[in-house]
mmCIF file of C-alpha atoms in Angstrom:
data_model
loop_
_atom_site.group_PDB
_atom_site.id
_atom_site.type_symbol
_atom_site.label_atom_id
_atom_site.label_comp_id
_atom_site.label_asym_id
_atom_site.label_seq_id
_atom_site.Cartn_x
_atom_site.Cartn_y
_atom_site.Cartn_z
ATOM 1 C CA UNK S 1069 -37.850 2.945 -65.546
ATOM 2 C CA UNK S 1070 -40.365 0.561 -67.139
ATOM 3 C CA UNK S 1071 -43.332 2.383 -68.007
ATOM 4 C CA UNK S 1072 -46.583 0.640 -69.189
ATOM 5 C CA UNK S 1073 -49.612 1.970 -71.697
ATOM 6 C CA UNK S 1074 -52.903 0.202 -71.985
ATOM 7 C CA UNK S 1075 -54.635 0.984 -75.409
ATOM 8 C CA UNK S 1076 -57.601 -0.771 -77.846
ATOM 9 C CA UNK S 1077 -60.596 -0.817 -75.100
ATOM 10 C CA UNK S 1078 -63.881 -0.179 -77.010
ATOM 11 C CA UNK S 1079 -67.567 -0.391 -76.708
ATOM 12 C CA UNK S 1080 -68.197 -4.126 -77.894
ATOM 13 C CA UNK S 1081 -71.612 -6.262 -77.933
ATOM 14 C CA UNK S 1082 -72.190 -9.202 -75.994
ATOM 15 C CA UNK S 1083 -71.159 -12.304 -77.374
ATOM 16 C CA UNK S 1084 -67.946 -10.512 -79.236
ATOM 17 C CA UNK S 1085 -64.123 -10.295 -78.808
ATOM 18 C CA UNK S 1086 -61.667 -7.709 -78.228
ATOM 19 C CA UNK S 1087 -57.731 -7.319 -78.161
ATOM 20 C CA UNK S 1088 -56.482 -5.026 -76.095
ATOM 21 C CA UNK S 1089 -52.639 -3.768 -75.541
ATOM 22 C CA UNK S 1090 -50.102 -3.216 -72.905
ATOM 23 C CA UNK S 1091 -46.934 -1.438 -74.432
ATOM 24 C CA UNK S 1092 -43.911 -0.944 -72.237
ATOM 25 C CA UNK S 1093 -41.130 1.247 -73.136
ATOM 26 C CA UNK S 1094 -38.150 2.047 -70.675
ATOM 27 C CA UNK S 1095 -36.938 -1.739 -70.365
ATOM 28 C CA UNK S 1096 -37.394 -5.669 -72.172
ATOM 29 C CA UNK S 1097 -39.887 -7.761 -70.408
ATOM 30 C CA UNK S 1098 -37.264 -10.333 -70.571
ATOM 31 C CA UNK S 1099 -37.121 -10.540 -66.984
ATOM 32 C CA UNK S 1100 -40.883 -9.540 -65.769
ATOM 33 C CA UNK S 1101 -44.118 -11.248 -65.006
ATOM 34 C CA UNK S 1102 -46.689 -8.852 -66.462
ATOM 35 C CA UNK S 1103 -50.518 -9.302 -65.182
ATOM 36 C CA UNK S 1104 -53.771 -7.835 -66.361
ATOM 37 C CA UNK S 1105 -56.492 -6.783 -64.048
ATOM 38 C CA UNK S 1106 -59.649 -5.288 -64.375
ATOM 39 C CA UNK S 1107 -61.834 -2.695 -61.738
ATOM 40 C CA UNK S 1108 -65.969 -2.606 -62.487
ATOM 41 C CA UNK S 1109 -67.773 0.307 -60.981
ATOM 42 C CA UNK S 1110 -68.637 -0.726 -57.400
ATOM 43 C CA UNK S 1111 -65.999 -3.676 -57.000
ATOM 44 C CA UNK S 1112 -62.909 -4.197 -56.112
ATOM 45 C CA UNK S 1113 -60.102 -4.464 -58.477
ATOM 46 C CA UNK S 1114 -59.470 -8.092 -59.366
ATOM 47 C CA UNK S 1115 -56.459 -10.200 -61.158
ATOM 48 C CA UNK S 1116 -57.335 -10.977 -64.866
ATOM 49 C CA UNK S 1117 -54.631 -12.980 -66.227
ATOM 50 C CA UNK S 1118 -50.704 -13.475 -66.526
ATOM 51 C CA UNK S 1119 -47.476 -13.748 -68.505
ATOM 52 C CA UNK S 1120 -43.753 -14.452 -67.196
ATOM 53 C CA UNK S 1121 -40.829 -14.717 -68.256
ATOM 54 C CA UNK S 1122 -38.455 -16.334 -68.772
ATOM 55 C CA UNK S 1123 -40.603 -19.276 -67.243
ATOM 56 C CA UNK S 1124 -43.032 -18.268 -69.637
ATOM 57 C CA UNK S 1125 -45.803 -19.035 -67.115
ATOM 58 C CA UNK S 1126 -48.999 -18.569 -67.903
ATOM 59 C CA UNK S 1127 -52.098 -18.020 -66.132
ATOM 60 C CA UNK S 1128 -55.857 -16.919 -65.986
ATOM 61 C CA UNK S 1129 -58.727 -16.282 -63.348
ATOM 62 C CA UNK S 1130 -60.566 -19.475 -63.239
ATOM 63 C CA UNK S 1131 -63.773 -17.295 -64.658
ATOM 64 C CA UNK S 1132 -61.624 -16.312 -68.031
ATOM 65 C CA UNK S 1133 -60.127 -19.760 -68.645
ATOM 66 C CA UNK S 1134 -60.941 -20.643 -72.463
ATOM 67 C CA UNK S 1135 -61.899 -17.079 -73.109
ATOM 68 C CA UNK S 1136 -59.089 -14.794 -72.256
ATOM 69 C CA UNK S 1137 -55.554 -15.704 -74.314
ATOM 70 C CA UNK S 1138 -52.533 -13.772 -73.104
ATOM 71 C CA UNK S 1139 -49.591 -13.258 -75.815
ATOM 72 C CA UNK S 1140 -46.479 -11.282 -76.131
ATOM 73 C CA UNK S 1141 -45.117 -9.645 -79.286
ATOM 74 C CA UNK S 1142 -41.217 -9.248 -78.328
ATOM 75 C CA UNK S 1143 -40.523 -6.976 -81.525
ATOM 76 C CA UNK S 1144 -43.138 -4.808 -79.998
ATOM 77 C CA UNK S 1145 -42.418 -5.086 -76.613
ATOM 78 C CA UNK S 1146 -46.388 -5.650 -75.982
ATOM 79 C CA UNK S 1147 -48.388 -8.018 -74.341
ATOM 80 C CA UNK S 1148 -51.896 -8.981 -75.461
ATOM 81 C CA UNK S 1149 -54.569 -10.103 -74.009
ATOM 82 C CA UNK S 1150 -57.686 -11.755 -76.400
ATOM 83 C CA UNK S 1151 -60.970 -11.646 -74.881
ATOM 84 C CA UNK S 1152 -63.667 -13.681 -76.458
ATOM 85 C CA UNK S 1153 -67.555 -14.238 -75.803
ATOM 86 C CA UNK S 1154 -67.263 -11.049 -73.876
ATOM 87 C CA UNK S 1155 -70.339 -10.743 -71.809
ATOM 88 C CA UNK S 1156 -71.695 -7.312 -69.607
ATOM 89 C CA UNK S 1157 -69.738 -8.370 -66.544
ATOM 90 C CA UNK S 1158 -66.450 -8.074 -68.313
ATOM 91 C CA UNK S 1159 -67.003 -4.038 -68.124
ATOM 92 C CA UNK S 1160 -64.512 -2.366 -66.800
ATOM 93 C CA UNK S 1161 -60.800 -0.633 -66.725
ATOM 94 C CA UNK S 1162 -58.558 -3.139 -67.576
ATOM 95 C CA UNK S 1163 -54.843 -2.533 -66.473
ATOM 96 C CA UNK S 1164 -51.778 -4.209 -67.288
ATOM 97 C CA UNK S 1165 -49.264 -4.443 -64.496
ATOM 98 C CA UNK S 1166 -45.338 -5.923 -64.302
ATOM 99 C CA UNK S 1167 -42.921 -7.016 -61.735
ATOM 100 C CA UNK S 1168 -39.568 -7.679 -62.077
ATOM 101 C CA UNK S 1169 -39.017 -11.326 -61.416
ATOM 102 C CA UNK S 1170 -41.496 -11.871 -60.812
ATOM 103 C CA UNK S 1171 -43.673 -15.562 -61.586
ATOM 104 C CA UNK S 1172 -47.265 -14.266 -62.106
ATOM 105 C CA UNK S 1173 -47.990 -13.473 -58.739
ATOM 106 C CA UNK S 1174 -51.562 -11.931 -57.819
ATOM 107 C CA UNK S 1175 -50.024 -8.908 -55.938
ATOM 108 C CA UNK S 1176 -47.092 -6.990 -55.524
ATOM 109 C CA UNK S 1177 -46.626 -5.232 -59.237
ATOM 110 C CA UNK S 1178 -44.499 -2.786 -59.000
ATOM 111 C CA UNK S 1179 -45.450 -0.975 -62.173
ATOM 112 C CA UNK S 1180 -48.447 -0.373 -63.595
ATOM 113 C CA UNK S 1181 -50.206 1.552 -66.736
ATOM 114 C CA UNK S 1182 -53.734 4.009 -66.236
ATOM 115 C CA UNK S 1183 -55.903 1.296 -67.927
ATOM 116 C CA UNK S 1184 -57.935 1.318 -70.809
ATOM 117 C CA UNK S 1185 -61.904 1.228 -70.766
ATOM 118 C CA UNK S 1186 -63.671 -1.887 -71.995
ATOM 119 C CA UNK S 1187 -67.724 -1.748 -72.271
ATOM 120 C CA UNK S 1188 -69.434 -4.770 -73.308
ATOM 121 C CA UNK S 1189 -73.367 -3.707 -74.170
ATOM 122 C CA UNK S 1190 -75.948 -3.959 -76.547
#
């Protein structure tokens, strides 16, 4: 069973960047669109970005586009996801989510890791 870890959140100050991690283990994401999302305290849970493959689609929430860059590292099994100019209302949990065939979808992952905190403040 695929089974996904979120790791490098960190307390960061507005204006910087931060790469944070989504390892899976369990199966290749040769065949899986993996998403990122994010929860803030009082809001709903909301779709960050995307990677599929094999299509290799990618996509981003219109609000990250030229901020957020999504990568995979194959060796690693690990997807990426860059986040620059990070401003106070990019606090939150970030997750990283896959599905199996899927094409970057905004719902319907069927796995997903416990999310990793990210704190943008001065």
């Amino acid at each position: 069973q695929l089974q996904l870890v979120e790791s490098g959140g960190d307390l960061v100050q507005p204006g910087g960047s931060l790469r944070i991690s989504c390892e899976a283990s369990g199966a290749t994401l040769d065949d899986f669109a993996v998403g990122w999302f994010r929860q803030a305290p009082g809001k709903e849970r909301e779709w960050v970005s995307c990677i599929s493959f094999p299509a290799q689609t990618i996509r981003h929430h219109e609000s990250m586009r030229g901020r957020f860059t999504i990568t995979r590292d194959v060796a690693k099994n690990t997807i990426y996801l860059k986040m620059n100019n990070l401003e106070p209302e990019d606090t939150a949990v970030y997750y990283c989510a896959a599905k199996l065939n899927g094409d970057c979808p905004l719902a319907g992952y069927d796995y997903w890791g416990q999310g990793t905190q990210v704190t943008v403040s001065s």
